[in-house]
Amino acid sequence: MPKMLARVCVAGLLALGLATAPTTSQAQPTDKVQPAPAPHTGKVEVSVMVVHATDAGQVDPRLESLKQQFKIMRFKGFNLMSTSTEKLSDGQSVQVNVTGGNKVRVRLLDRTPAQARIRIELYRDNDKRLDTTIRIPRNRTFLVGGPKHDDGLLVFPISVTY
């Protein structure tokens, strides 16, 4: 970094109160770069649930922990159809076959100590209907709305645990 730019940066940080004045008469630029935090190692448990949401009914007792999240949806009844859980390393995926020729593919892209970055693809037969990347906070669940099914909708709660 040129000396003039380094002085301007130090002066700006001092003015904002983000740095303290140097103890010597002139600030010395440093070439040291702080290392990025180490990525989280090990496998991540990824669970993909298939839930049938309808206008009538109740919340399946097996879905009690998601009851608060379901409140944002217009549906009243939520029935757990299936759950698939896999331990994944970065780059690995799990595919869940769903009723009506649908399938959900979830790939763990990477993770930090705070969150996992997940790619979600939804297919009907071989036609891709959804392809998105989301970040799910560690030990949390994200709801993905799916296709219509039997007077309701399929919902895919996706959880990451590590």
PDB file of C-alpha atoms in Angstrom:
ATOM      1  CA  MET A   1       0.000   0.000   0.000  1.00  0.00           C
ATOM      2  CA  PRO A   2       1.515   3.398  -0.886  1.00  0.00           C
ATOM      3  CA  LYS A   3       2.590   5.423   2.185  1.00  0.00           C
ATOM      4  CA  MET A   4       0.148   8.270   1.493  1.00  0.00           C
ATOM      5  CA  LEU A   5      -2.820   5.886   1.247  1.00  0.00           C
ATOM      6  CA  ALA A   6      -1.722   4.112   4.453  1.00  0.00           C
ATOM      7  CA  ARG A   7      -1.608   7.459   6.297  1.00  0.00           C
ATOM      8  CA  VAL A   8      -5.059   8.412   5.013  1.00  0.00           C
ATOM      9  CA  CYS A   9      -6.473   5.022   6.126  1.00  0.00           C
ATOM     10  CA  VAL A  10      -4.903   5.355   9.595  1.00  0.00           C
ATOM     11  CA  ALA A  11      -6.173   8.941   9.879  1.00  0.00           C
ATOM     12  CA  GLY A  12      -9.684   7.817   8.895  1.00  0.00           C
ATOM     13  CA  LEU A  13      -9.653   5.016  11.469  1.00  0.00           C
ATOM     14  CA  LEU A  14      -8.433   7.406  14.166  1.00  0.00           C
ATOM     15  CA  ALA A  15     -11.193   9.876  13.302  1.00  0.00           C
ATOM     16  CA  LEU A  16     -13.814   7.137  13.575  1.00  0.00           C
ATOM     17  CA  GLY A  17     -12.394   5.870  16.853  1.00  0.00           C
ATOM     18  CA  LEU A  18     -11.575   2.491  15.310  1.00  0.00           C
ATOM     19  CA  ALA A  19      -7.846   2.672  16.017  1.00  0.00           C
ATOM     20  CA  THR A  20      -5.529   4.217  18.579  1.00  0.00           C
ATOM     21  CA  ALA A  21      -2.750   6.628  17.807  1.00  0.00           C
ATOM     22  CA  PRO A  22       0.629   4.972  17.142  1.00  0.00           C
ATOM     23  CA  THR A  23       3.198   5.259  19.902  1.00  0.00           C
ATOM     24  CA  THR A  24       5.938   6.223  17.438  1.00  0.00           C
ATOM     25  CA  SER A  25       6.018   9.407  15.426  1.00  0.00           C
ATOM     26  CA  GLN A  26       5.048   7.652  12.179  1.00  0.00           C
ATOM     27  CA  ALA A  27       2.723   4.720  11.557  1.00  0.00           C
ATOM     28  CA  GLN A  28       4.387   1.813   9.820  1.00  0.00           C
ATOM     29  CA  PRO A  29       2.309  -0.129   7.288  1.00  0.00           C
ATOM     30  CA  THR A  30       2.218  -3.857   7.867  1.00  0.00           C
ATOM     31  CA  ASP A  31       2.265  -6.662   5.324  1.00  0.00           C
ATOM     32  CA  LYS A  32       0.711  -9.160   7.743  1.00  0.00           C
ATOM     33  CA  VAL A  33      -2.756 -10.351   6.820  1.00  0.00           C
ATOM     34  CA  GLN A  34      -4.953 -11.816   9.531  1.00  0.00           C
ATOM     35  CA  PRO A  35      -5.880 -15.421   8.713  1.00  0.00           C
ATOM     36  CA  ALA A  36      -9.499 -16.224   8.007  1.00  0.00           C
ATOM     37  CA  PRO A  37     -11.267 -18.372  10.584  1.00  0.00           C
ATOM     38  CA  ALA A  38     -10.736 -22.066   9.967  1.00  0.00           C
ATOM     39  CA  PRO A  39     -13.652 -23.791   8.256  1.00  0.00           C
ATOM     40  CA  HIS A  40     -15.670 -26.231  10.313  1.00  0.00           C
ATOM     41  CA  THR A  41     -14.479 -29.780   9.771  1.00  0.00           C
ATOM     42  CA  GLY A  42     -16.354 -33.060   9.965  1.00  0.00           C
ATOM     43  CA  LYS A  43     -19.681 -34.083   8.558  1.00  0.00           C
ATOM     44  CA  VAL A  44     -22.956 -32.211   8.759  1.00  0.00           C
ATOM     45  CA  GLU A  45     -26.199 -34.058   9.430  1.00  0.00           C
ATOM     46  CA  VAL A  46     -28.703 -32.914   6.812  1.00  0.00           C
ATOM     47  CA  SER A  47     -32.359 -33.898   7.208  1.00  0.00           C
ATOM     48  CA  VAL A  48     -34.915 -33.448   4.448  1.00  0.00           C
ATOM     49  CA  MET A  49     -38.539 -33.872   5.484  1.00  0.00           C
ATOM     50  CA  VAL A  50     -41.516 -34.164   3.175  1.00  0.00           C
ATOM     51  CA  VAL A  51     -44.601 -32.543   4.697  1.00  0.00           C
ATOM     52  CA  HIS A  52     -48.100 -32.366   3.211  1.00  0.00           C
ATOM     53  CA  ALA A  53     -49.709 -29.017   4.079  1.00  0.00           C
ATOM     54  CA  THR A  54     -53.508 -28.730   3.844  1.00  0.00           C
ATOM     55  CA  ASP A  55     -56.287 -26.287   4.733  1.00  0.00           C
ATOM     56  CA  ALA A  56     -57.781 -28.667   7.310  1.00  0.00           C
ATOM     57  CA  GLY A  57     -56.298 -30.736  10.076  1.00  0.00           C
ATOM     58  CA  GLN A  58     -53.681 -30.327  12.752  1.00  0.00           C
ATOM     59  CA  VAL A  59     -49.920 -30.290  13.037  1.00  0.00           C
ATOM     60  CA  ASP A  60     -48.536 -33.831  13.134  1.00  0.00           C
ATOM     61  CA  PRO A  61     -47.057 -34.369  16.644  1.00  0.00           C
ATOM     62  CA  ARG A  62     -43.736 -35.378  15.006  1.00  0.00           C
ATOM     63  CA  LEU A  63     -43.554 -31.808  13.631  1.00  0.00           C
ATOM     64  CA  GLU A  64     -44.161 -30.047  16.953  1.00  0.00           C
ATOM     65  CA  SER A  65     -40.718 -28.372  16.876  1.00  0.00           C
ATOM     66  CA  LEU A  66     -41.646 -26.672  13.565  1.00  0.00           C
ATOM     67  CA  LYS A  67     -45.103 -25.486  14.631  1.00  0.00           C
ATOM     68  CA  GLN A  68     -43.955 -21.865  15.035  1.00  0.00           C
ATOM     69  CA  GLN A  69     -42.419 -21.806  11.544  1.00  0.00           C
ATOM     70  CA  PHE A  70     -45.598 -23.226  10.002  1.00  0.00           C
ATOM     71  CA  LYS A  71     -47.584 -20.240  11.300  1.00  0.00           C
ATOM     72  CA  ILE A  72     -46.262 -18.096   8.427  1.00  0.00           C
ATOM     73  CA  MET A  73     -48.052 -20.364   5.949  1.00  0.00           C
ATOM     74  CA  ARG A  74     -51.756 -20.107   5.108  1.00  0.00           C
ATOM     75  CA  PHE A  75     -52.291 -23.829   5.821  1.00  0.00           C
ATOM     76  CA  LYS A  76     -53.581 -25.318   9.081  1.00  0.00           C
ATOM     77  CA  GLY A  77     -52.754 -29.034   8.716  1.00  0.00           C
ATOM     78  CA  PHE A  78     -49.230 -30.437   8.379  1.00  0.00           C
ATOM     79  CA  ASN A  79     -48.599 -34.176   8.038  1.00  0.00           C
ATOM     80  CA  LEU A  80     -45.096 -35.675   7.948  1.00  0.00           C
ATOM     81  CA  MET A  81     -44.860 -38.028   4.949  1.00  0.00           C
ATOM     82  CA  SER A  82     -41.167 -38.986   5.203  1.00  0.00           C
ATOM     83  CA  THR A  83     -37.758 -38.002   6.531  1.00  0.00           C
ATOM     84  CA  SER A  84     -34.344 -38.671   5.026  1.00  0.00           C
ATOM     85  CA  THR A  85     -31.210 -37.951   7.053  1.00  0.00           C
ATOM     86  CA  GLU A  86     -27.618 -38.205   5.813  1.00  0.00           C
ATOM     87  CA  LYS A  87     -24.225 -37.115   7.138  1.00  0.00           C
ATOM     88  CA  LEU A  88     -22.575 -35.063   4.394  1.00  0.00           C
ATOM     89  CA  SER A  89     -19.145 -33.586   3.794  1.00  0.00           C
ATOM     90  CA  ASP A  90     -18.655 -30.465   1.697  1.00  0.00           C
ATOM     91  CA  GLY A  91     -19.739 -31.172  -1.893  1.00  0.00           C
ATOM     92  CA  GLN A  92     -21.831 -34.245  -1.078  1.00  0.00           C
ATOM     93  CA  SER A  93     -25.579 -34.425  -1.681  1.00  0.00           C
ATOM     94  CA  VAL A  94     -28.675 -36.381  -0.740  1.00  0.00           C
ATOM     95  CA  GLN A  95     -31.612 -36.991  -3.059  1.00  0.00           C
ATOM     96  CA  VAL A  96     -35.137 -37.653  -1.820  1.00  0.00           C
ATOM     97  CA  ASN A  97     -37.765 -39.132  -4.123  1.00  0.00           C
ATOM     98  CA  VAL A  98     -41.165 -37.612  -3.466  1.00  0.00           C
ATOM     99  CA  THR A  99     -44.669 -38.555  -4.546  1.00  0.00           C
ATOM    100  CA  GLY A 100     -45.866 -37.486  -8.019  1.00  0.00           C
ATOM    101  CA  GLY A 101     -42.528 -37.954  -9.793  1.00  0.00           C
ATOM    102  CA  ASN A 102     -40.902 -35.179  -7.754  1.00  0.00           C
ATOM    103  CA  LYS A 103     -37.449 -35.328  -6.215  1.00  0.00           C
ATOM    104  CA  VAL A 104     -35.424 -32.986  -4.033  1.00  0.00           C
ATOM    105  CA  ARG A 105     -31.634 -32.860  -4.188  1.00  0.00           C
ATOM    106  CA  VAL A 106     -29.780 -31.112  -1.353  1.00  0.00           C
ATOM    107  CA  ARG A 107     -26.025 -30.488  -1.615  1.00  0.00           C
ATOM    108  CA  LEU A 108     -23.837 -29.233   1.226  1.00  0.00           C
ATOM    109  CA  LEU A 109     -21.624 -26.625  -0.429  1.00  0.00           C
ATOM    110  CA  ASP A 110     -19.669 -25.536   2.658  1.00  0.00           C
ATOM    111  CA  ARG A 111     -20.117 -24.406   6.227  1.00  0.00           C
ATOM    112  CA  THR A 112     -18.688 -22.145   8.860  1.00  0.00           C
ATOM    113  CA  PRO A 113     -19.024 -22.518  12.614  1.00  0.00           C
ATOM    114  CA  ALA A 114     -22.235 -20.450  12.340  1.00  0.00           C
ATOM    115  CA  GLN A 115     -24.033 -21.656   9.187  1.00  0.00           C
ATOM    116  CA  ALA A 116     -24.137 -24.104   6.293  1.00  0.00           C
ATOM    117  CA  ARG A 117     -24.504 -23.111   2.653  1.00  0.00           C
ATOM    118  CA  ILE A 118     -26.896 -25.500   0.919  1.00  0.00           C
ATOM    119  CA  ARG A 119     -27.930 -25.863  -2.737  1.00  0.00           C
ATOM    120  CA  ILE A 120     -31.503 -27.080  -3.216  1.00  0.00           C
ATOM    121  CA  GLU A 121     -32.816 -28.451  -6.494  1.00  0.00           C
ATOM    122  CA  LEU A 122     -36.401 -29.592  -7.042  1.00  0.00           C
ATOM    123  CA  TYR A 123     -37.274 -31.752 -10.050  1.00  0.00           C
ATOM    124  CA  ARG A 124     -40.520 -33.049 -11.483  1.00  0.00           C
ATOM    125  CA  ASP A 125     -39.552 -36.047 -13.577  1.00  0.00           C
ATOM    126  CA  ASN A 126     -36.359 -34.652 -15.181  1.00  0.00           C
ATOM    127  CA  ASP A 127     -37.559 -31.047 -15.409  1.00  0.00           C
ATOM    128  CA  LYS A 128     -35.780 -28.754 -12.927  1.00  0.00           C
ATOM    129  CA  ARG A 129     -38.361 -26.593 -11.129  1.00  0.00           C
ATOM    130  CA  LEU A 130     -36.174 -24.944  -8.493  1.00  0.00           C
ATOM    131  CA  ASP A 131     -32.446 -24.312  -8.136  1.00  0.00           C
ATOM    132  CA  THR A 132     -31.404 -22.064  -5.277  1.00  0.00           C
ATOM    133  CA  THR A 133     -28.667 -21.668  -2.711  1.00  0.00           C
ATOM    134  CA  ILE A 134     -29.468 -20.764   0.882  1.00  0.00           C
ATOM    135  CA  ARG A 135     -27.637 -20.381   4.170  1.00  0.00           C
ATOM    136  CA  ILE A 136     -29.086 -22.243   7.116  1.00  0.00           C
ATOM    137  CA  PRO A 137     -27.877 -21.279  10.592  1.00  0.00           C
ATOM    138  CA  ARG A 138     -26.211 -24.116  12.486  1.00  0.00           C
ATOM    139  CA  ASN A 139     -28.701 -26.497  14.146  1.00  0.00           C
ATOM    140  CA  ARG A 140     -31.699 -24.805  12.487  1.00  0.00           C
ATOM    141  CA  THR A 141     -34.375 -25.626   9.893  1.00  0.00           C
ATOM    142  CA  PHE A 142     -35.373 -23.826   6.687  1.00  0.00           C
ATOM    143  CA  LEU A 143     -38.767 -24.407   4.995  1.00  0.00           C
ATOM    144  CA  VAL A 144     -38.915 -24.788   1.211  1.00  0.00           C
ATOM    145  CA  GLY A 145     -42.328 -24.683  -0.466  1.00  0.00           C
ATOM    146  CA  GLY A 146     -42.860 -27.337  -3.096  1.00  0.00           C
ATOM    147  CA  PRO A 147     -45.468 -28.376  -5.644  1.00  0.00           C
ATOM    148  CA  LYS A 148     -49.220 -28.752  -5.197  1.00  0.00           C
ATOM    149  CA  HIS A 149     -50.336 -32.142  -3.910  1.00  0.00           C
ATOM    150  CA  ASP A 150     -53.807 -33.561  -3.053  1.00  0.00           C
ATOM    151  CA  ASP A 151     -55.635 -30.293  -2.303  1.00  0.00           C
ATOM    152  CA  GLY A 152     -52.578 -28.910  -0.568  1.00  0.00           C
ATOM    153  CA  LEU A 153     -48.896 -28.318  -0.967  1.00  0.00           C
ATOM    154  CA  LEU A 154     -45.697 -30.222  -0.301  1.00  0.00           C
ATOM    155  CA  VAL A 155     -43.268 -28.477   2.038  1.00  0.00           C
ATOM    156  CA  PHE A 156     -39.647 -29.523   2.560  1.00  0.00           C
ATOM    157  CA  PRO A 157     -38.185 -28.577   5.960  1.00  0.00           C
ATOM    158  CA  ILE A 158     -34.393 -28.892   5.629  1.00  0.00           C
ATOM    159  CA  SER A 159     -32.304 -29.052   8.799  1.00  0.00           C
ATOM    160  CA  VAL A 160     -28.557 -28.903   9.368  1.00  0.00           C
ATOM    161  CA  THR A 161     -27.007 -30.191  12.573  1.00  0.00           C
ATOM    162  CA  TYR A 162     -23.309 -30.032  13.530  1.00  0.00           C
TER     163      TYR A 162
END
